[in-house]
Coordinates of C-alpha atoms in Angstrom, one line a residue:
F1 CA -27.1 21.1 29.4
V2 CA -25.4 23.4 26.9
A3 CA -24.4 21.0 24.2
D4 CA -22.6 23.8 22.1
R5 CA -19.3 23.9 23.9
E6 CA -18.2 27.0 22.1
E7 CA -21.3 28.7 23.6
A8 CA -20.6 27.2 27.0
A9 CA -17.1 28.7 27.0
A10 CA -18.3 32.0 25.6
R11 CA -20.9 32.3 28.5
V12 CA -18.1 32.0 31.1
E13 CA -15.9 34.5 29.3
R14 CA -18.8 37.0 29.1
L15 CA -19.6 36.4 32.8
L16 CA -15.9 37.0 33.8
Q17 CA -15.2 39.6 31.1
Y18 CA -12.0 37.7 30.5
Q19 CA -10.8 36.0 27.3
F20 CA -8.9 32.8 27.8
N21 CA -5.6 32.3 26.0
K22 CA -6.0 28.6 26.4
R23 CA -9.7 27.7 26.1
S24 CA -8.8 24.1 26.7
L25 CA -8.4 25.0 30.3
L26 CA -12.0 26.2 30.4
E27 CA -13.3 23.0 28.8
E28 CA -11.4 21.0 31.3
A29 CA -12.9 23.1 34.1
L30 CA -16.4 22.3 32.7
T31 CA -16.0 18.5 32.5
H32 CA -17.1 16.2 35.3
Q33 CA -15.3 12.9 36.0
S34 CA -18.5 11.0 35.1
F35 CA -18.1 12.3 31.5
A36 CA -14.4 11.9 30.9
A37 CA -11.2 11.0 32.7
A38 CA -9.7 14.4 31.9
S39 CA -12.1 16.2 34.3
Y40 CA -11.9 19.3 36.4
Q41 CA -10.4 17.5 39.4
R42 CA -6.8 18.8 38.9
L43 CA -8.0 22.3 38.4
E44 CA -10.4 22.1 41.4
F45 CA -7.4 21.2 43.5
V46 CA -5.5 24.3 42.4
G47 CA -8.6 26.5 42.6
D48 CA -9.2 25.5 46.2
A49 CA -5.7 26.6 47.2
A50 CA -5.7 29.7 45.0
L51 CA -9.0 31.1 46.3
G52 CA -7.9 30.3 49.9
L53 CA -4.7 32.4 49.4
A54 CA -6.5 35.1 47.5
F55 CA -9.0 35.5 50.3
S56 CA -6.2 35.3 52.9
N57 CA -4.5 38.2 51.3
F58 CA -7.7 40.2 51.0
L59 CA -8.9 39.6 54.6
Y60 CA -5.4 40.3 56.0
L61 CA -5.2 43.7 54.2
T62 CA -8.8 44.8 55.0
N63 CA -8.9 43.7 58.6
P64 CA -5.7 45.0 60.2
T65 CA -6.9 44.6 63.8
V66 CA -8.5 41.2 63.5
G67 CA -6.7 38.1 64.9
P68 CA -5.8 34.9 63.1
G69 CA -8.8 32.9 64.5
V70 CA -11.4 35.3 63.1
L71 CA -9.5 35.6 59.8
S72 CA -9.6 31.8 59.5
T73 CA -13.3 31.8 60.2
L74 CA -13.9 34.6 57.6
R75 CA -11.9 32.8 55.0
A76 CA -13.8 29.6 55.6
A77 CA -17.1 31.3 55.4
N78 CA -16.3 32.9 52.1
I79 CA -15.1 29.8 50.4
S80 CA -17.3 27.2 52.0
T81 CA -19.2 24.7 50.0
E82 CA -22.5 26.4 50.8
K83 CA -21.3 29.8 49.6
L84 CA -19.6 28.6 46.4
A85 CA -22.5 26.3 45.5
R86 CA -24.8 29.4 45.6
V87 CA -22.4 31.2 43.4
A88 CA -22.8 28.4 40.9
V89 CA -26.6 28.6 41.1
R90 CA -26.7 32.4 40.9
H91 CA -24.6 32.4 37.7
D92 CA -26.3 29.3 36.2
L93 CA -23.0 27.4 35.8
Y94 CA -24.2 23.8 36.2
P95 CA -25.8 23.6 32.8
L96 CA -22.4 24.3 31.3
L97 CA -20.9 21.2 32.9
R98 CA -20.3 18.1 30.8
R99 CA -21.5 15.2 32.9
N100 CA -23.1 11.8 32.7
C101 CA -24.7 11.2 36.2
P102 CA -28.5 11.3 36.5
R103 CA -28.3 11.1 40.3
L104 CA -26.1 14.1 40.4
D105 CA -28.6 16.0 38.3
L106 CA -31.3 15.1 40.8
L107 CA -29.4 16.3 43.8
V108 CA -28.3 19.5 42.1
G109 CA -31.8 20.1 40.9
Q110 CA -33.2 19.8 44.4
F111 CA -30.7 22.2 45.7
I112 CA -31.3 24.7 43.0
Q113 CA -35.0 24.7 43.7
S114 CA -34.3 25.2 47.5
V115 CA -32.1 28.2 46.7
K116 CA -34.8 29.7 44.5
Q117 CA -37.2 29.3 47.4
E118 CA -34.7 31.1 49.7
L119 CA -34.8 34.0 47.3
E120 CA -38.6 34.1 47.2
D121 CA -38.7 34.0 51.0
D122 CA -35.9 36.7 51.2
L123 CA -33.6 34.2 52.8
G124 CA -31.0 34.4 50.1
T125 CA -29.7 37.9 50.7
T126 CA -26.6 36.6 52.6
P127 CA -24.3 33.9 51.3
Y128 CA -25.4 31.0 53.4
G129 CA -29.2 30.9 52.8
G130 CA -31.3 28.4 54.6
T131 CA -30.7 24.7 54.4
V132 CA -33.3 22.2 53.3
F133 CA -30.9 20.4 50.9
K134 CA -27.2 20.0 51.5
A135 CA -25.2 21.9 49.0
P136 CA -23.8 19.4 46.4
K137 CA -20.0 19.7 46.4
V138 CA -20.0 19.5 42.6
L139 CA -21.3 23.1 42.4
A140 CA -18.5 24.4 44.5
D141 CA -16.1 22.4 42.5
I142 CA -17.2 24.1 39.3
V143 CA -16.5 27.5 40.8
E144 CA -13.1 26.5 42.1
A145 CA -12.2 24.9 38.7
I146 CA -13.2 28.0 36.7
A147 CA -11.1 30.1 39.1
A148 CA -8.2 27.8 38.6
A149 CA -8.6 27.9 34.8
V150 CA -8.2 31.7 35.1
Y151 CA -5.3 31.4 37.5
V152 CA -3.3 29.0 35.3
D153 CA -4.3 30.9 32.1
C154 CA -2.8 34.1 33.4
N155 CA 0.4 32.4 34.5
F156 CA -0.5 32.0 38.1
N157 CA -1.0 35.7 38.7
L158 CA -2.9 35.9 42.0
E159 CA -3.7 39.6 41.7
K160 CA -5.2 39.0 38.2
L161 CA -7.3 36.1 39.5
W162 CA -8.7 38.2 42.3
K163 CA -9.5 41.1 39.9
V164 CA -11.3 38.8 37.5
T165 CA -13.3 36.7 39.9
R166 CA -13.9 38.8 43.0
F167 CA -17.3 39.9 41.9
L168 CA -18.5 36.3 41.9
F169 CA -18.2 36.1 45.7
E170 CA -20.2 39.2 46.6
P171 CA -21.4 39.9 49.1
I172 CA -18.1 39.0 50.9
V173 CA -18.6 37.9 54.5
T174 CA -16.9 40.4 56.8
A175 CA -16.2 40.6 60.5
E176 CA -19.2 42.8 60.8
T177 CA -21.6 40.5 58.9
I178 CA -20.4 37.1 59.9
D179 CA -23.0 36.8 62.6
E180 CA -25.5 39.4 61.5
Q181 CA -29.3 39.5 61.3
P182 CA -30.4 35.8 61.5
V183 CA -29.3 35.1 65.0
S184 CA -30.2 38.6 66.4
T185 CA -33.6 38.4 64.6
L186 CA -34.4 35.1 66.2
H187 CA -33.5 36.3 69.7
E188 CA -35.5 39.4 69.3
L189 CA -38.5 37.5 68.0
C190 CA -38.4 35.0 70.8
Q191 CA -37.8 37.7 73.4
K192 CA -41.0 39.5 72.2
H193 CA -43.0 36.3 72.8
G194 CA -41.3 35.4 76.1
K195 CA -39.6 32.3 74.7
D196 CA -36.0 31.1 75.3
V197 CA -33.7 30.0 72.6
K198 CA -31.1 27.3 72.9
F199 CA -28.5 26.0 70.4
K200 CA -27.2 22.5 70.6
T201 CA -24.2 21.5 68.6
W202 CA -23.1 18.1 67.5
Q203 CA -20.0 16.9 65.6
K204 CA -20.7 14.1 63.2
G205 CA -17.6 13.1 61.3
G206 CA -16.5 16.3 59.5
T207 CA -19.9 17.9 59.7
V208 CA -21.1 20.2 62.4
V209 CA -24.9 19.9 63.1
V210 CA -26.7 22.6 65.1
N211 CA -30.3 22.2 66.5
V212 CA -32.3 25.3 67.5
F213 CA -34.8 24.9 70.3
V214 CA -37.4 27.5 71.1
G215 CA -39.4 27.1 74.2
G216 CA -38.1 23.5 74.4
A217 CA -39.3 22.6 70.9
L218 CA -37.0 21.7 68.1
V219 CA -37.7 24.3 65.3
G220 CA -34.5 24.4 63.2
M221 CA -31.6 22.4 62.0
G222 CA -28.5 23.3 60.0
S223 CA -25.2 21.6 59.1
S224 CA -21.9 22.7 57.6
E225 CA -18.2 21.9 57.8
Q226 CA -17.9 25.3 59.7
M227 CA -19.7 25.8 63.1
V228 CA -20.5 29.4 62.5
I229 CA -22.2 28.6 59.1
A230 CA -24.0 25.6 60.6
K231 CA -25.5 27.9 63.3
L232 CA -26.5 30.5 60.7
N233 CA -28.1 27.8 58.6
A234 CA -30.0 26.4 61.6
T235 CA -31.1 29.9 62.6
R236 CA -32.5 30.6 59.1
D237 CA -34.3 27.3 59.1
A238 CA -35.9 28.1 62.4
L239 CA -36.9 31.6 61.3
S240 CA -38.5 30.4 58.1
K241 CA -40.6 27.9 60.1
L242 CA -41.5 30.2 62.9
L243 CA -42.5 33.1 60.6
G244 CA -44.3 31.1 57.9
G245 CA -44.0 27.4 58.5
G246 CA -45.6 24.8 60.7
N247 CA -44.0 25.9 64.0
Q248 CA -45.8 29.3 64.4
Q249 CA -47.7 27.9 67.4
V250 CA -44.4 27.5 69.3
L251 CA -44.3 31.3 69.8
T252 CA -47.9 31.7 71.0
T253 CA -48.6 28.5 72.9
G254 CA -45.2 26.9 73.6
V255 CA -46.6 23.6 72.1
G256 CA -43.6 22.2 70.2
H257 CA -45.0 19.0 68.9
G258 CA -48.6 18.8 67.6
L259 CA -47.7 15.9 65.3
G260 CA -48.0 13.2 67.9
V261 CA -51.1 11.6 66.2
E262 CA -49.2 11.1 63.0
V263 CA -46.0 10.0 64.7
G264 CA -47.8 7.4 66.8
E265 CA -47.3 5.9 70.3
L266 CA -43.9 6.6 71.9
R267 CA -43.1 2.9 72.2
E268 CA -43.5 2.4 68.5
C269 CA -41.3 5.3 67.3
K270 CA -38.0 3.7 67.0
Q271 CA -39.4 0.9 64.8
K272 CA -41.4 3.5 62.8
L273 CA -38.3 5.5 62.2
I274 CA -36.3 2.5 61.0
E275 CA -39.1 1.5 58.7
Q276 CA -39.3 5.0 57.2
C277 CA -35.6 5.1 56.6
S278 CA -35.8 1.7 54.9
R279 CA -38.7 2.9 52.6
K280 CA -36.8 6.0 51.7
H281 CA -33.6 4.1 51.0
W282 CA -31.8 6.1 53.7
P283 CA -29.0 4.7 55.9
K284 CA -30.3 3.1 59.1
P285 CA -30.7 5.6 61.9
I286 CA -27.9 5.8 64.5
F287 CA -28.9 5.8 68.2
K288 CA -26.1 6.9 70.6
L289 CA -26.1 7.3 74.3
E290 CA -25.2 10.9 75.1
K291 CA -25.7 11.2 78.8
E292 CA -26.3 8.8 81.7
E293 CA -27.0 10.2 85.2
G294 CA -28.1 9.1 88.6
L295 CA -27.6 6.1 90.9
A296 CA -28.4 2.6 89.8
H297 CA -32.0 2.7 91.2
D298 CA -32.7 6.2 89.8
R299 CA -30.7 6.3 86.5
T300 CA -31.8 8.4 83.5
F301 CA -30.6 8.2 79.9
V302 CA -30.5 10.7 77.0
Y303 CA -30.0 9.4 73.5
S304 CA -29.3 11.2 70.2
V305 CA -30.7 10.0 67.0
Q306 CA -29.0 10.7 63.6
V307 CA -30.6 10.3 60.2
E308 CA -28.9 11.0 56.9
T309 CA -31.2 12.0 54.1
Q310 CA -30.7 13.5 50.6
G311 CA -31.2 16.8 52.3
G312 CA -28.5 16.5 54.9
I313 CA -27.7 14.9 58.3
W314 CA -30.2 15.5 61.1
V315 CA -29.7 14.9 64.8
T316 CA -32.3 15.0 67.6
L317 CA -32.0 14.6 71.3
S318 CA -34.3 12.6 73.5
D319 CA -35.9 13.6 76.7
K320 CA -34.4 12.2 79.9
M321 CA -35.9 8.7 80.4
S322 CA -35.5 6.0 83.1
R323 CA -35.1 3.2 80.5
V324 CA -32.8 3.0 77.5
K325 CA -35.6 1.8 75.3
D326 CA -37.8 4.8 76.2
A327 CA -34.9 7.2 75.6
E328 CA -34.4 5.7 72.1
N329 CA -38.1 6.0 71.3
S330 CA -38.2 9.6 72.6
G331 CA -35.3 10.6 70.3
A332 CA -37.0 8.7 67.4
Q333 CA -40.2 10.5 68.1
K334 CA -38.6 13.9 67.8
M335 CA -36.8 12.8 64.6
L336 CA -40.1 11.6 63.1
E337 CA -41.7 14.9 63.9
H338 CA -38.8 16.8 62.3
L339 CA -39.0 14.7 59.1
L340 CA -42.7 15.3 58.9
K341 CA -42.2 19.0 59.0
L342 CA -39.6 18.7 56.2

């Protein structure tokens, strides 16, 4: 935490190469609601809208042949929580924020460490990175609030806002890069080893969750408010594990589990998962019937299992089972294996 508020403001001005006429706007942008009632929330509201409009203008002018659906996806990718949070990490903005919330410091600290690991693993070269910890919204809020402070300070001049802040968002996601190397790299890697790749997508509330299966084994997960970013996050997670993590054997042997001894007997998995969530102070796992097939005497069931941790929301899918209890245990077993890998 930068206690010297003059220095905190000066750091932002040096970063932006912009001198505020009303520094009180900047101090408001750097104040969390846990510290004072006069927080960045009003500015964050304006910044969210202003950045959305600024990117709409930019993308409209630079993509004359692209339709509205793709333009919306590009805008969402450029101002997503994941991307803006990484902007805050890259420019070391969180220490400038006045706050009084130790739990927030813990969550942000975990995310910052995960982003640093992405950079070490060369996974941070695009805006989304990999996802081990969900991007804390407060980091994106800081960026939006600072942008709004500039916007209000220059009398709502959108062109000036874009000129001052555009560099923060580089590299800007374009139609050419929105689905670039991660997905194609994964397909090429698996094709080389004769393995198939499948993506399974789930909608949980306002969050899209994507699972990546290679040779039938779950090797990657990712989540985001936007499907395209969730897929990229899941793909990067899969690549990091296949190339250097605990799932390398999937490419060579097709063995997707290998943690069965630690997970335990199938019939015990649901209870073990519930107990683990309780120990970790996570919400109770959610078991949901996803598919029921066959006649009464030959019916099969598929269950999904959702677990919410500090690192995000994870969903696994059970094998087809002839009993509900077995399907729940199968889904729980896959979840336990994933949590062990994490």
